[in-house]
Structure formats: C-alpha cells, structure tokens
Amino acid sequence: MTSPFYSGYRFPSDIIQRAIWLYLRFTLSYRDAEELLAERGVEVSYETIRRWVLTFGPVIAHQLRTRRPKPHSRWHLDEMFVRIGGKQMYLWRAVDAEGEVLEVLVQAKRDKRAALKLIRKLLKKHGTAPTEWVTDKCPAYGAALRGLKIQRAVHTQAKRANNRAESSHVPVRRREWKLQGFKSPGSAQRFLTMHAAIYNTFTVPRHLTTARTHRLLRAEAFATWREAAGIVA
C-alpha cells in the first residue's frame, strides 16, 4: 500500500525512495541516477529525480535524524572553505568521536561569531553539552567557548587531535566535485544536511567489524531507511 505521503505521484513510492537513496547515498549526479533506474526499466527524467530529492529528501533526513542514538560525549569541530557562486565561504562541521555528523553550517566568515553560531546550534539541537571539545588552533573556537562559559567541558587543541573532523570533510569534497561546485549557500546547506543524515545511517567502519556484523548493521540501516522514507506527512 502506498503511503499518503506520496499520493498524487505517477510513480510508486518504492521507486521514488530508490531514486532519492541512490542520489544521496552515492557520489552520483541526477543523470547518473536516471541512467541506473533506466537500466532497471524505470523511465524517469533527471529533472523529476531532482524534484523528488528537493521535496522528500529534507523530510526523510529529519526522520533519520530523530532515529539516531545519543552522540558520543567528545565533539570535534572544524571548518573548510567552499567556493559558492564564485565566492569563498566556509562550511563549519561538528562530528563526534565515532564520526557521526552532528551539524553542518554554511557561513560567510571564519571568526568568533561564526564559531559561536555553530556551537549554540549544536547545544540547542542535542540538548546537552559534550565533556570535551576538540578543535584545531583557530582562535575563533577558544574565544567562542570562553564566551559561553560551558562548565565541565575540556577544550583540546593538540596536534592531530582533530583528525576525526578533518577526515569527515572527504565525502563532502567528493560531492562538491561531482556537483561541479555548489550554486548558492541555501542549496549547499540543504544538500549537505540531507547528505549528513544518509551518511550517518549507512556508513559503517567495515574494517573494524566482521563480515557478519557488517551485514547485520547494513540490514539495520536499510530497515531504518525504509521506516523513515515510508512515513506519512
């Protein structure tokens, strides 16, 4: 039975969900997703897939985020520059010690005010503060944390301590290259928020688990996806 969430659409919900999953899960363009579906006998245009992603993607991403467990108590903060519409901007990111993406925020500056905005959004979103903040030596982080005066939270800035956050930029760089750059701050924020939710759900450190455990975690991720994608608006 098709969920009312997808009522009024010519294609069944499982095809819509598959198209959205392909685009957000893998480093594909809309045309790549169109061709993969065509090979399976589904004739749908890349523009239709784009509209599906923009319409249903944010809702599914929200549902996935609500199903995630409580993050690790050590949070890593970092920023990377991105060129959007010919202008250099900064993507601020927060991940926990296990690689879970906690927040992404596109901002124009790399200063105390921008760092403060990221930290406040993190605290409001998760309703708790970590026991340790890990950052690079950018002075904006220290100034922002001193301004908030968060109790019992250690601020670590040791060399290579923030490799976890820096490594998490790699999937974003791949998508940025595939998309040939982000077109606007709003579209970049929207896409990266959706991408983070899918990344958190399906990325499992395979080298740290047995094949059996990996299959079980993958099956659990698919079940979570189907549950989130099949919700009723």
Tab-separated table of C-alpha atoms in Angstrom:
chain	number	residue	atom	x	y	z
A	1	MET	CA	0.000	0.000	0.000
A	2	THR	CA	1.383	3.415	-0.994
A	3	SER	CA	1.799	5.906	1.831
A	4	PRO	CA	-0.337	9.086	1.539
A	5	PHE	CA	2.987	10.893	1.762
A	6	TYR	CA	3.495	10.027	-1.929
A	7	SER	CA	-0.112	10.334	-3.108
A	8	GLY	CA	-0.650	12.153	-6.379
A	9	TYR	CA	2.624	10.981	-7.928
A	10	ARG	CA	2.671	8.829	-11.053
A	11	PHE	CA	5.473	6.603	-9.828
A	12	PRO	CA	5.053	4.282	-6.830
A	13	SER	CA	6.710	5.211	-3.565
A	14	ASP	CA	9.385	2.496	-3.736
A	15	ILE	CA	10.764	3.948	-6.989
A	16	ILE	CA	10.762	7.488	-5.560
A	17	GLN	CA	12.551	6.274	-2.441
A	18	ARG	CA	15.098	4.321	-4.500
A	19	ALA	CA	15.908	7.371	-6.640
A	20	ILE	CA	16.402	9.585	-3.577
A	21	TRP	CA	18.540	6.942	-1.871
A	22	LEU	CA	20.774	6.472	-4.916
A	23	TYR	CA	21.428	10.191	-5.264
A	24	LEU	CA	22.119	10.914	-1.597
A	25	ARG	CA	23.919	7.691	-0.719
A	26	PHE	CA	26.426	7.573	-3.565
A	27	THR	CA	28.536	10.128	-5.410
A	28	LEU	CA	26.126	10.413	-8.340
A	29	SER	CA	24.634	13.172	-10.415
A	30	TYR	CA	20.920	13.305	-11.186
A	31	ARG	CA	21.711	12.000	-14.681
A	32	ASP	CA	23.642	9.080	-13.179
A	33	ALA	CA	20.631	8.177	-11.045
A	34	GLU	CA	18.406	8.462	-14.121
A	35	GLU	CA	20.597	6.002	-16.021
A	36	LEU	CA	20.737	3.499	-13.163
A	37	LEU	CA	16.947	3.492	-12.965
A	38	ALA	CA	16.663	3.219	-16.754
A	39	GLU	CA	18.828	0.074	-16.689
A	40	ARG	CA	16.199	-1.395	-14.387
A	41	GLY	CA	13.388	-0.466	-16.751
A	42	VAL	CA	12.255	2.703	-14.971
A	43	GLU	CA	11.981	5.620	-17.403
A	44	VAL	CA	12.162	8.801	-15.356
A	45	SER	CA	13.938	12.074	-16.161
A	46	TYR	CA	16.762	13.509	-14.070
A	47	GLU	CA	14.673	16.648	-13.515
A	48	THR	CA	11.935	14.547	-11.903
A	49	ILE	CA	14.536	12.937	-9.631
A	50	ARG	CA	15.759	16.404	-8.677
A	51	ARG	CA	12.231	17.450	-7.680
A	52	TRP	CA	11.797	14.261	-5.654
A	53	VAL	CA	15.033	14.918	-3.757
A	54	LEU	CA	14.070	18.523	-3.003
A	55	THR	CA	10.528	17.569	-1.961
A	56	PHE	CA	11.038	14.403	0.047
A	57	GLY	CA	14.751	14.500	0.918
A	58	PRO	CA	14.542	17.016	3.803
A	59	VAL	CA	11.601	15.178	5.387
A	60	ILE	CA	13.333	11.792	5.175
A	61	ALA	CA	16.564	13.302	6.537
A	62	HIS	CA	14.648	14.723	9.509
A	63	GLN	CA	13.092	11.332	10.210
A	64	LEU	CA	16.512	9.662	10.047
A	65	ARG	CA	17.994	12.191	12.486
A	66	THR	CA	15.248	11.536	15.042
A	67	ARG	CA	16.141	7.844	14.983
A	68	ARG	CA	19.852	8.282	15.689
A	69	PRO	CA	21.223	7.305	19.120
A	70	LYS	CA	22.733	9.818	21.516
A	71	PRO	CA	26.132	11.005	20.208
A	72	HIS	CA	29.478	10.350	21.826
A	73	SER	CA	30.456	12.863	24.523
A	74	ARG	CA	33.578	14.095	22.667
A	75	TRP	CA	32.772	16.529	19.852
A	76	HIS	CA	35.149	17.624	17.098
A	77	LEU	CA	34.707	20.980	15.353
A	78	ASP	CA	36.346	22.041	12.122
A	79	GLU	CA	35.778	24.258	9.108
A	80	MET	CA	36.652	24.007	5.419
A	81	PHE	CA	36.435	26.575	2.667
A	82	VAL	CA	33.993	26.063	-0.190
A	83	ARG	CA	33.518	28.192	-3.270
A	84	ILE	CA	29.858	29.009	-3.838
A	85	GLY	CA	28.854	31.079	-6.832
A	86	GLY	CA	32.446	32.259	-7.231
A	87	LYS	CA	32.645	33.452	-3.623
A	88	GLN	CA	34.708	31.799	-0.900
A	89	MET	CA	32.629	30.671	2.071
A	90	TYR	CA	33.151	28.275	4.963
A	91	LEU	CA	31.499	25.012	5.846
A	92	TRP	CA	31.549	24.546	9.602
A	93	ARG	CA	31.130	20.945	10.734
A	94	ALA	CA	30.786	19.080	14.009
A	95	VAL	CA	31.289	15.322	14.379
A	96	ASP	CA	31.552	13.120	17.427
A	97	ALA	CA	34.390	10.748	18.292
A	98	GLU	CA	32.753	7.946	16.272
A	99	GLY	CA	32.415	10.021	13.088
A	100	GLU	CA	28.717	10.847	13.461
A	101	VAL	CA	27.983	14.149	11.723
A	102	LEU	CA	26.286	16.323	14.341
A	103	GLU	CA	25.855	19.549	12.409
A	104	VAL	CA	26.831	21.297	9.178
A	105	LEU	CA	26.555	25.043	8.732
A	106	VAL	CA	27.497	27.182	5.723
A	107	GLN	CA	28.690	30.656	6.748
A	108	ALA	CA	30.464	33.558	5.109
A	109	LYS	CA	33.020	34.178	7.873
A	110	ARG	CA	35.646	32.286	9.825
A	111	ASP	CA	35.530	34.184	13.101
A	112	LYS	CA	34.262	34.042	16.682
A	113	ARG	CA	30.699	34.922	15.698
A	114	ALA	CA	30.540	32.077	13.175
A	115	ALA	CA	32.011	29.588	15.657
A	116	LEU	CA	29.550	30.752	18.311
A	117	LYS	CA	26.625	30.235	15.951
A	118	LEU	CA	27.713	26.645	15.250
A	119	ILE	CA	28.194	25.833	18.940
A	120	ARG	CA	24.878	27.334	20.003
A	121	LYS	CA	23.064	25.450	17.255
A	122	LEU	CA	24.730	22.234	18.385
A	123	LEU	CA	23.771	22.722	22.028
A	124	LYS	CA	20.180	23.597	21.152
A	125	LYS	CA	19.815	20.690	18.736
A	126	HIS	CA	21.165	17.991	21.061
A	127	GLY	CA	20.046	19.472	24.367
A	128	THR	CA	23.322	18.650	26.057
A	129	ALA	CA	26.982	19.684	26.100
A	130	PRO	CA	29.924	17.347	25.474
A	131	THR	CA	32.559	16.542	28.031
A	132	GLU	CA	35.291	17.545	25.571
A	133	TRP	CA	35.556	19.913	22.625
A	134	VAL	CA	38.298	19.097	20.114
A	135	THR	CA	39.330	21.768	17.583
A	136	ASP	CA	42.283	22.954	15.571
A	137	LYS	CA	44.225	26.038	16.636
A	138	CYS	CA	41.866	28.533	15.026
A	139	PRO	CA	41.429	31.207	17.769
A	140	ALA	CA	37.716	31.591	16.988
A	141	TYR	CA	36.887	28.342	18.800
A	142	GLY	CA	38.619	29.292	22.035
A	143	ALA	CA	37.017	32.737	22.043
A	144	ALA	CA	33.553	31.300	21.420
A	145	LEU	CA	33.860	28.639	24.124
A	146	ARG	CA	35.176	31.131	26.668
A	147	GLY	CA	32.225	33.383	25.891
A	148	LEU	CA	29.737	30.593	26.566
A	149	LYS	CA	31.467	29.519	29.800
A	150	ILE	CA	30.382	25.896	29.484
A	151	GLN	CA	31.139	24.056	32.699
A	152	ARG	CA	32.986	20.709	32.889
A	153	ALA	CA	33.888	20.785	29.185
A	154	VAL	CA	37.566	20.372	28.276
A	155	HIS	CA	38.874	22.178	25.183
A	156	THR	CA	41.593	20.189	23.384
A	157	GLN	CA	43.726	21.725	20.622
A	158	ALA	CA	46.612	19.241	20.423
A	159	LYS	CA	48.330	18.438	17.149
A	160	ARG	CA	46.468	15.800	15.089
A	161	ALA	CA	43.794	15.525	17.803
A	162	ASN	CA	41.198	16.796	15.338
A	163	ASN	CA	41.899	14.310	12.539
A	164	ARG	CA	38.425	12.845	13.020
A	165	ALA	CA	36.771	16.090	11.894
A	166	GLU	CA	39.261	16.729	9.104
A	167	SER	CA	38.713	13.228	7.679
A	168	SER	CA	34.962	13.798	7.653
A	169	HIS	CA	35.435	16.527	5.024
A	170	VAL	CA	36.438	13.951	2.392
A	171	PRO	CA	32.902	12.791	1.416
A	172	VAL	CA	31.833	16.427	1.098
A	173	ARG	CA	34.758	17.227	-1.185
A	174	ARG	CA	33.820	14.289	-3.410
A	175	ARG	CA	30.233	15.509	-3.699
A	176	GLU	CA	31.357	19.091	-4.288
A	177	TRP	CA	33.494	17.906	-7.206
A	178	LYS	CA	30.681	15.773	-8.644
A	179	LEU	CA	28.222	18.669	-8.392
A	180	GLN	CA	30.797	20.979	-10.020
A	181	GLY	CA	30.507	23.284	-7.046
A	182	PHE	CA	27.555	24.459	-5.002
A	183	LYS	CA	25.338	27.047	-6.653
A	184	SER	CA	24.142	29.008	-3.602
A	185	PRO	CA	24.556	28.942	0.213
A	186	GLY	CA	20.948	27.814	0.612
A	187	SER	CA	21.211	24.894	-1.804
A	188	ALA	CA	24.557	23.867	-0.272
A	189	GLN	CA	23.089	23.898	3.245
A	190	ARG	CA	20.032	21.933	2.135
A	191	PHE	CA	22.020	19.262	0.298
A	192	LEU	CA	24.682	18.836	2.985
A	193	THR	CA	22.057	18.462	5.709
A	194	MET	CA	20.361	15.678	3.741
A	195	HIS	CA	23.703	14.076	2.859
A	196	ALA	CA	24.788	14.032	6.523
A	197	ALA	CA	21.652	12.148	7.600
A	198	ILE	CA	22.179	9.460	4.945
A	199	TYR	CA	25.900	9.276	5.711
A	200	ASN	CA	25.254	8.722	9.426
A	201	THR	CA	22.753	5.958	8.722
A	202	PHE	CA	24.698	3.910	6.181
A	203	THR	CA	28.391	4.496	6.869
A	204	VAL	CA	29.778	1.636	8.959
A	205	PRO	CA	33.516	1.258	9.725
A	206	ARG	CA	33.764	-2.029	7.858
A	207	HIS	CA	37.421	-2.585	8.678
A	208	LEU	CA	36.526	-2.656	12.384
A	209	THR	CA	33.790	-5.297	12.132
A	210	THR	CA	33.422	-8.871	10.940
A	211	ALA	CA	31.551	-9.629	7.727
A	212	ARG	CA	28.605	-10.992	9.715
A	213	THR	CA	28.395	-7.890	11.902
A	214	HIS	CA	28.669	-5.654	8.866
A	215	ARG	CA	25.748	-7.432	7.184
A	216	LEU	CA	23.650	-7.057	10.320
A	217	LEU	CA	24.429	-3.331	10.607
A	218	ARG	CA	23.697	-2.840	6.921
A	219	ALA	CA	20.345	-4.610	7.250
A	220	GLU	CA	19.534	-2.394	10.229
A	221	ALA	CA	20.415	0.701	8.189
A	222	PHE	CA	18.119	-0.385	5.355
A	223	ALA	CA	15.296	-1.028	7.826
A	224	THR	CA	15.778	2.445	9.319
A	225	TRP	CA	15.747	3.990	5.846
A	226	ARG	CA	12.548	2.191	4.834
A	227	GLU	CA	10.863	3.258	8.041
A	228	ALA	CA	11.904	6.892	7.654
A	229	ALA	CA	11.108	7.042	3.926
A	230	GLY	CA	7.698	5.450	4.372
A	231	ILE	CA	6.365	7.918	6.952
A	232	VAL	CA	3.111	9.770	6.461
A	233	ALA	CA	3.466	13.561	6.259
